[in-house]
Amino acid sequence: MSCTCSRAGSPEITKSNQETRPKIRTLKAVDEDPMIGETPPSALSSWLTPNPLFYIRNHFPFPSVDASESTWRITVDGEVGNPQELRFDDLLNLPRRTLAVTMECAGNNRRDLEPKVPGNQFDTGAVSTAVWTGTSLVDVLHTAGLKPESVEILFEGADSGEPEPGKEIQSYSRSLPIEIASHPDTIIAYEMNGEPLTVEHGAPVRLVVPGWYGMASVKWLQRIIVLTKPFKGYFQTYKYVVRYEDGNERPVREMRVKSFISTPRDKSILKGGAICLSGFAWSGRSDIDQVELSADGGDSWESADLLGPSTRYSWQQWNYRWNTSKRGHYTIISRARDTQGNVQPMRSVWNEMGYEVNGTMSLCLDVL
Ligand SMILES: Nc1nc2c(c(=O)[nH]1)N[C@H]1C(S)=C(S)[C@@H](COP(=O)(O)O)O[C@H]1N2
Ligand SMILES: [Mo]
């Protein structure tokens, strides 16, 4: 018999699942200014993250401009035939696209790296899942007409500041290669779980780049610039770069295959018998193929049941029924594999700024 202690949520937004939000309504604060907060562990057992508990990662204070739908404008210029100035309503008039997307900050689990690296010491809560609705970016690009020389699209948020003392004041800006920007699943989103975006998550409109780490999904989107040369900005070529110990480096892009155990909690004391373990697994732009569990610190592995929903860009919930009658202390580990054959590594690869920390995580349990 398979384990049914916990069920995957549904990707549909119904009134009832909005009402069954967990009682805890606050994020785990990581920083106040700029505002950074993790999804609390209590909400990490829900497939869909309730909007008030979706993690928040800001680099600057909230934008000072009026974020109302009636006055917001997005300009589209650079190497285009017809520069545009779009109103919020213009976006609403384009076809709607809805996608379930798991968003993970590139620094999630940074605090697990040894030796320690500077930056927000995120635990496991800088990852959340929402159903996003918006319009495909490619529809907007078509209206503007890309010139053949264009190579990247740059996105500017309305927030700005000094990214570090002494650096020039700039807006949060990131670019995407044309192939990703033109994919119909890259959307300019205006709804999150069936509700208008809130200011924390980029109201009135943000980019959502499914399968990429969160830094690509520019919030408070106000300018789109078509470029003929790759963008070299601070958040593109200095930050969000994996710099290894040997000096090699590469940009942070797609999310790496990863899983964690959400139930039971670490250091739980449980009665022997059938113990239900459950958690989530995800990988950038591919689906999860298998999740394995080890109850002996990694010597032997068994497959968990994947509960789905199996959508390309969202995590899947898994369950494993672990039968144990022997008292003792156990180390439980989960390990995911995606449909492209990428396997979650046993150890994260150390890098200077602590990105893509996707090594297996273990849980300590005492069985009585
Ligand atoms: N304009 C703007 N967009 C931004 C950021 C930002 O600081 N400013 N942070 C990025 C990072 S690093 C992440 S992980 C996600 C987080 O989105 P969320 O706060 O809605 O969870 O937004 C991205 N988009
Ligand atoms: Mo992030």
Coordinates of C-alpha atoms and ligand atoms in Angstrom, one line a residue:
M1 CA 0.0 0.0 0.0
S2 CA 1.3 3.4 -0.8
C3 CA 1.6 6.2 1.7
T4 CA -1.3 8.7 1.9
C5 CA -0.3 10.7 5.0
S6 CA -0.1 13.9 2.9
R7 CA -1.5 14.8 -0.5
A8 CA -0.2 17.0 -3.2
G9 CA -2.1 20.2 -3.6
S10 CA -4.0 20.9 -6.8
P11 CA -2.8 23.3 -9.4
E12 CA -6.3 24.7 -9.7
I13 CA -7.2 27.7 -7.7
T14 CA -10.5 27.1 -6.0
K15 CA -12.0 29.1 -3.2
S16 CA -11.6 26.3 -0.8
N17 CA -7.9 25.9 -1.2
Q18 CA -7.4 29.6 -0.8
E19 CA -9.3 29.3 2.5
T20 CA -7.2 26.4 3.8
R21 CA -4.1 28.5 4.0
P22 CA -2.0 27.5 7.0
K23 CA -2.6 29.6 10.1
I24 CA 0.9 31.0 10.3
R25 CA 0.9 34.1 8.1
T26 CA 4.3 35.4 8.5
L27 CA 7.5 34.8 6.7
K28 CA 10.8 33.9 8.4
A29 CA 12.6 37.2 8.4
V30 CA 16.1 37.1 6.8
D31 CA 16.5 40.9 6.4
E32 CA 14.2 44.0 6.9
D33 CA 15.8 46.5 4.6
P34 CA 15.7 45.5 1.9
M35 CA 12.9 43.1 2.7
I36 CA 13.9 39.4 2.5
G37 CA 11.9 36.5 4.0
E38 CA 11.7 32.8 3.7
T39 CA 8.7 30.6 3.5
P40 CA 8.3 29.1 7.0
P41 CA 8.7 25.3 7.3
S42 CA 5.0 24.9 8.2
A43 CA 4.1 26.1 4.7
L44 CA 6.7 24.0 2.9
S45 CA 4.4 21.0 3.1
S46 CA 1.9 22.6 0.8
W47 CA 2.2 22.1 -3.0
L48 CA 1.0 25.6 -3.7
T49 CA 2.5 28.3 -1.5
P50 CA -0.1 30.7 -0.1
N51 CA 0.7 34.2 -1.4
P52 CA 1.4 35.7 2.0
L53 CA 4.0 33.0 2.6
F54 CA 5.7 33.0 -0.7
Y55 CA 9.4 33.9 -0.1
I56 CA 10.5 37.5 -0.8
R57 CA 13.9 38.5 -2.1
N58 CA 14.6 42.2 -2.7
H59 CA 17.9 43.8 -3.5
F60 CA 16.7 47.4 -3.0
P61 CA 13.9 49.2 -1.1
F62 CA 10.5 48.9 -2.7
P63 CA 10.2 51.2 -5.7
S64 CA 9.1 54.7 -4.8
V65 CA 7.0 55.1 -8.0
D66 CA 3.2 54.6 -8.0
A67 CA 2.6 50.9 -8.7
S68 CA -1.0 51.3 -9.7
E69 CA -2.4 49.5 -12.7
S70 CA -3.9 52.7 -14.1
T71 CA -0.6 54.6 -14.4
W72 CA 1.9 51.8 -15.0
R73 CA 3.8 51.9 -18.3
I74 CA 6.2 49.4 -19.8
T75 CA 8.4 50.8 -22.6
V76 CA 9.8 48.5 -25.2
D77 CA 12.7 50.0 -27.1
G78 CA 16.3 49.4 -28.3
E79 CA 16.7 47.4 -31.5
V80 CA 13.0 47.2 -32.5
G81 CA 11.0 48.4 -35.5
N82 CA 8.2 49.9 -33.4
P83 CA 9.1 51.1 -29.9
Q84 CA 6.1 50.6 -27.6
E85 CA 4.7 52.1 -24.5
L86 CA 2.3 49.6 -23.0
R87 CA -0.4 50.2 -20.4
F88 CA -1.5 47.5 -18.0
D89 CA -4.7 47.2 -20.0
D90 CA -2.8 46.5 -23.2
L91 CA -1.3 43.4 -21.5
L92 CA -4.8 42.3 -20.4
N93 CA -5.9 42.5 -24.0
L94 CA -3.3 40.0 -25.1
P95 CA -3.9 36.2 -24.7
R96 CA -3.7 35.0 -21.1
R97 CA -1.2 32.3 -20.2
T98 CA -1.3 30.4 -16.8
L99 CA 1.5 28.2 -15.5
A100 CA 2.4 26.5 -12.2
V101 CA 6.0 27.5 -11.5
T102 CA 8.3 26.7 -8.7
M103 CA 10.7 29.7 -8.0
E104 CA 13.9 29.2 -6.1
C105 CA 16.3 31.8 -5.1
A106 CA 19.8 30.9 -6.3
G107 CA 21.0 31.4 -2.7
N108 CA 18.5 28.9 -1.2
N109 CA 20.2 26.7 1.4
R110 CA 23.4 28.9 1.3
R111 CA 23.8 28.4 5.0
D112 CA 24.5 24.7 4.4
L113 CA 27.8 25.5 2.5
E114 CA 31.1 24.8 4.2
P115 CA 33.2 26.8 4.5
K116 CA 30.7 29.6 5.0
V117 CA 30.2 32.2 2.3
P118 CA 28.8 35.8 2.7
G119 CA 25.3 36.7 1.7
N120 CA 21.8 35.9 3.1
Q121 CA 22.1 32.8 5.1
F122 CA 19.1 31.1 3.6
D123 CA 17.8 27.8 5.0
T124 CA 15.4 25.7 2.9
G125 CA 12.7 28.4 2.6
A126 CA 13.8 30.5 -0.4
V127 CA 11.7 28.3 -2.7
S128 CA 7.9 28.6 -3.3
T129 CA 5.3 27.6 -5.9
A130 CA 2.5 29.6 -7.4
V131 CA 0.2 29.5 -10.4
W132 CA 1.1 32.6 -12.4
T133 CA -1.1 34.3 -15.0
G134 CA 0.1 36.8 -17.5
T135 CA 0.8 37.2 -21.1
S136 CA 3.7 35.7 -23.1
L137 CA 6.5 38.1 -23.5
V138 CA 7.0 36.9 -27.1
D139 CA 3.6 38.5 -28.0
V140 CA 4.9 41.9 -26.7
L141 CA 8.2 41.4 -28.6
H142 CA 6.3 40.6 -31.8
T143 CA 4.4 43.9 -31.6
A144 CA 7.6 45.8 -31.2
G145 CA 9.3 43.8 -34.0
L146 CA 12.8 42.5 -33.2
K147 CA 15.6 43.5 -35.6
P148 CA 17.6 40.5 -36.8
E149 CA 20.8 41.8 -35.1
S150 CA 19.2 41.4 -31.6
V151 CA 20.9 38.9 -29.3
E152 CA 19.4 39.6 -25.8
I153 CA 16.5 41.3 -24.1
L154 CA 17.1 43.4 -21.1
F155 CA 14.6 43.9 -18.3
E156 CA 14.6 46.8 -15.9
G157 CA 12.7 46.9 -12.6
A158 CA 11.4 50.1 -11.0
D159 CA 13.5 49.6 -7.9
S160 CA 17.0 51.1 -7.6
G161 CA 19.9 51.8 -5.3
E162 CA 23.6 51.2 -4.7
P163 CA 24.1 47.4 -5.0
E164 CA 27.0 47.7 -2.7
P165 CA 28.8 50.8 -1.1
G166 CA 30.6 52.8 -3.7
K167 CA 28.9 51.2 -6.8
E168 CA 26.7 53.5 -8.9
I169 CA 23.0 53.8 -8.3
Q170 CA 21.2 51.5 -10.7
S171 CA 17.9 49.7 -11.2
Y172 CA 17.6 46.0 -10.8
S173 CA 18.3 44.8 -14.3
R174 CA 18.8 41.4 -15.9
S175 CA 18.9 40.1 -19.5
L176 CA 17.8 36.9 -21.2
P177 CA 19.0 35.3 -24.4
I178 CA 16.5 35.6 -27.3
E179 CA 15.6 31.9 -27.2
I180 CA 14.4 32.0 -23.6
A181 CA 12.7 35.4 -24.0
S182 CA 10.8 34.2 -27.1
H183 CA 9.6 31.0 -25.4
P184 CA 5.8 31.3 -24.9
D185 CA 6.2 30.2 -21.3
T186 CA 8.3 33.2 -20.4
I187 CA 5.5 35.5 -19.2
I188 CA 4.8 39.0 -18.0
A189 CA 2.7 38.1 -15.0
Y190 CA 0.0 40.1 -13.4
E191 CA -1.7 37.4 -11.2
M192 CA -0.3 35.0 -8.6
N193 CA -2.6 32.2 -7.4
G194 CA -5.6 33.9 -9.0
E195 CA -5.0 37.2 -7.2
P196 CA -3.5 40.4 -8.5
L197 CA 0.3 40.6 -7.7
T198 CA 1.1 42.3 -4.4
V199 CA 3.8 44.9 -4.2
E200 CA 6.3 42.4 -2.5
H201 CA 6.1 40.2 -5.6
G202 CA 6.4 42.9 -8.2
A203 CA 3.0 44.6 -8.6
P204 CA 1.6 45.5 -11.0
V205 CA 3.7 43.3 -13.4
R206 CA 6.8 41.1 -13.3
L207 CA 8.6 38.7 -15.5
V208 CA 8.3 35.0 -14.7
V209 CA 11.0 32.8 -16.3
P210 CA 10.0 29.2 -15.6
G211 CA 12.8 26.9 -14.7
W212 CA 15.4 29.6 -14.0
Y213 CA 16.5 30.6 -10.6
G214 CA 14.5 33.5 -9.3
M215 CA 16.9 36.4 -10.1
A216 CA 15.7 36.2 -13.8
S217 CA 12.1 37.0 -12.9
V218 CA 12.4 40.8 -12.7
K219 CA 9.8 42.4 -10.5
W220 CA 8.1 45.9 -11.1
L221 CA 8.9 45.5 -14.8
Q222 CA 8.9 48.9 -16.4
R223 CA 11.4 48.7 -19.3
I224 CA 12.3 46.1 -21.9
I225 CA 15.3 46.9 -24.1
V226 CA 16.3 44.8 -27.1
L227 CA 20.1 44.5 -27.3
T228 CA 22.6 43.7 -30.0
K229 CA 25.3 42.9 -27.5
P230 CA 25.2 40.8 -24.3
F231 CA 24.4 42.8 -21.1
K232 CA 27.2 43.2 -18.6
G233 CA 25.4 44.7 -15.6
Y234 CA 26.1 44.1 -11.9
F235 CA 23.4 41.5 -11.4
Q236 CA 24.4 39.7 -14.7
T237 CA 28.1 39.4 -14.7
Y238 CA 29.2 40.1 -11.2
K239 CA 26.4 38.7 -9.1
Y240 CA 24.6 35.5 -10.1
V241 CA 27.8 33.9 -11.3
V242 CA 29.0 30.6 -10.0
R243 CA 32.7 31.1 -9.1
Y244 CA 34.4 27.9 -8.2
E245 CA 37.5 27.5 -6.0
D246 CA 39.7 26.9 -9.1
G247 CA 38.7 30.3 -10.6
N248 CA 36.4 28.9 -13.2
E249 CA 33.0 30.6 -13.5
R250 CA 29.7 30.4 -15.3
P251 CA 26.4 32.3 -15.1
V252 CA 23.5 31.1 -12.9
R253 CA 20.6 30.1 -15.1
E254 CA 18.4 26.9 -14.8
M255 CA 17.6 25.5 -11.4
R256 CA 19.5 22.3 -10.6
V257 CA 17.7 19.1 -9.6
K258 CA 16.9 19.1 -5.9
S259 CA 14.7 17.6 -3.2
F260 CA 14.0 18.0 0.5
I261 CA 12.1 16.2 3.2
S262 CA 9.2 18.4 4.6
T263 CA 7.6 15.9 7.0
P264 CA 8.5 14.8 9.6
R265 CA 10.6 17.7 10.8
D266 CA 14.3 17.3 11.7
K267 CA 15.0 15.8 15.1
S268 CA 11.5 14.3 15.5
I269 CA 11.1 11.4 17.9
L270 CA 8.7 8.8 16.5
K271 CA 7.1 5.5 17.4
G272 CA 8.3 2.5 15.3
G273 CA 6.0 1.1 12.6
A274 CA 5.0 2.7 9.4
I275 CA 6.4 6.2 9.2
C276 CA 5.4 8.5 6.4
L277 CA 8.1 10.6 4.9
S278 CA 7.2 13.3 2.5
G279 CA 8.7 16.2 0.6
F280 CA 9.2 17.9 -2.7
A281 CA 11.5 17.5 -5.7
W282 CA 12.1 19.8 -8.7
S283 CA 14.5 20.6 -11.5
G284 CA 14.8 23.6 -13.9
R285 CA 13.0 23.0 -17.3
S286 CA 12.5 19.3 -16.9
D287 CA 10.3 17.0 -14.9
I288 CA 11.2 14.8 -12.0
D289 CA 11.7 11.2 -12.9
Q290 CA 12.5 9.6 -9.5
V291 CA 13.0 10.3 -5.8
E292 CA 14.9 7.9 -3.7
L293 CA 15.1 7.6 0.1
S294 CA 17.9 6.2 2.2
A295 CA 17.4 5.5 5.9
D296 CA 20.9 4.4 6.5
G297 CA 22.9 7.5 5.6
G298 CA 23.2 6.7 1.9
D299 CA 24.2 3.0 1.8
S300 CA 20.9 1.7 0.4
W301 CA 18.1 3.5 -1.5
E302 CA 14.4 2.9 -2.1
S303 CA 12.1 4.7 -4.5
A304 CA 9.4 7.1 -3.2
D305 CA 6.0 7.5 -4.7
L306 CA 5.7 10.6 -6.9
L307 CA 2.3 12.3 -6.2
G308 CA 2.6 14.9 -8.9
P309 CA 1.2 17.1 -10.3
S310 CA 3.8 16.4 -12.9
T311 CA 4.1 19.7 -14.7
R312 CA 7.2 20.8 -16.4
Y313 CA 8.0 23.8 -14.2
S314 CA 6.7 23.0 -10.8
W315 CA 7.9 20.8 -8.0
Q316 CA 6.3 17.4 -7.3
Q317 CA 5.3 16.1 -4.0
W318 CA 6.6 12.6 -3.0
N319 CA 5.8 10.2 -0.2
Y320 CA 7.6 7.3 1.2
R321 CA 6.3 4.7 3.6
W322 CA 9.1 3.7 5.8
N323 CA 8.6 0.6 7.9
T324 CA 10.9 0.3 10.8
S325 CA 10.5 -1.5 14.1
K326 CA 14.1 -1.1 15.2
R327 CA 14.7 1.5 17.8
G328 CA 17.5 3.9 17.2
H329 CA 18.8 7.0 15.6
Y330 CA 18.4 7.3 11.8
T331 CA 19.8 9.6 9.1
I332 CA 17.2 9.9 6.3
I333 CA 18.3 11.3 3.0
S334 CA 16.3 12.1 -0.2
R335 CA 17.8 12.2 -3.7
A336 CA 16.0 13.3 -6.9
R337 CA 16.7 12.6 -10.6
D338 CA 15.1 14.5 -13.5
T339 CA 13.9 13.1 -16.8
Q340 CA 17.2 14.2 -18.4
G341 CA 19.1 11.9 -16.1
N342 CA 20.6 14.7 -13.8
V343 CA 20.9 13.3 -10.3
Q344 CA 21.0 15.5 -7.2
P345 CA 24.6 15.3 -5.9
M346 CA 25.4 14.1 -2.4
R347 CA 27.4 17.2 -1.8
S348 CA 26.8 20.8 -3.1
V349 CA 29.8 22.2 -5.0
W350 CA 31.2 25.1 -3.0
N351 CA 31.3 28.4 -4.9
E352 CA 32.3 31.9 -3.8
M353 CA 28.8 33.4 -3.5
G354 CA 27.0 30.3 -2.5
Y355 CA 24.6 29.7 -5.4
E356 CA 22.9 26.5 -6.6
V357 CA 23.3 24.7 -3.3
N358 CA 21.5 21.5 -4.3
G359 CA 23.3 18.7 -2.5
T360 CA 21.2 16.1 -0.7
M361 CA 19.9 17.1 2.8
S362 CA 19.6 14.8 5.7
L363 CA 17.1 14.5 8.5
C364 CA 17.8 13.0 11.9
L365 CA 15.1 10.9 13.4
D366 CA 14.9 8.9 16.7
V367 CA 12.6 5.9 16.6
L368 CA 11.4 4.6 20.0
Ligands
LIG1 N1 13.1 44.3 -9.6 C1 13.6 43.3 -8.9 N2 13.3 42.0 -9.4 C2 13.7 41.0 -8.7 C3 14.6 41.1 -7.6 C4 14.8 42.4 -7.1 O1 15.5 42.7 -6.1 N3 14.3 43.5 -7.8 N4 15.1 40.0 -6.9 C5 15.2 38.8 -7.8 C6 15.5 37.6 -7.0 S1 17.1 37.3 -6.6 C7 14.5 36.6 -6.7 S2 15.0 35.2 -6.0 C8 13.1 36.8 -7.1 C9 12.2 36.7 -5.9 O2 10.9 36.9 -6.2 P1 9.9 37.0 -5.0 O3 10.4 38.1 -4.0 O4 8.6 37.3 -5.6 O5 9.9 35.7 -4.3 O6 12.9 38.1 -7.7 C10 13.9 38.5 -8.5 N5 13.4 39.7 -9.2
MO2 MO 17.3 35.3 -5.6

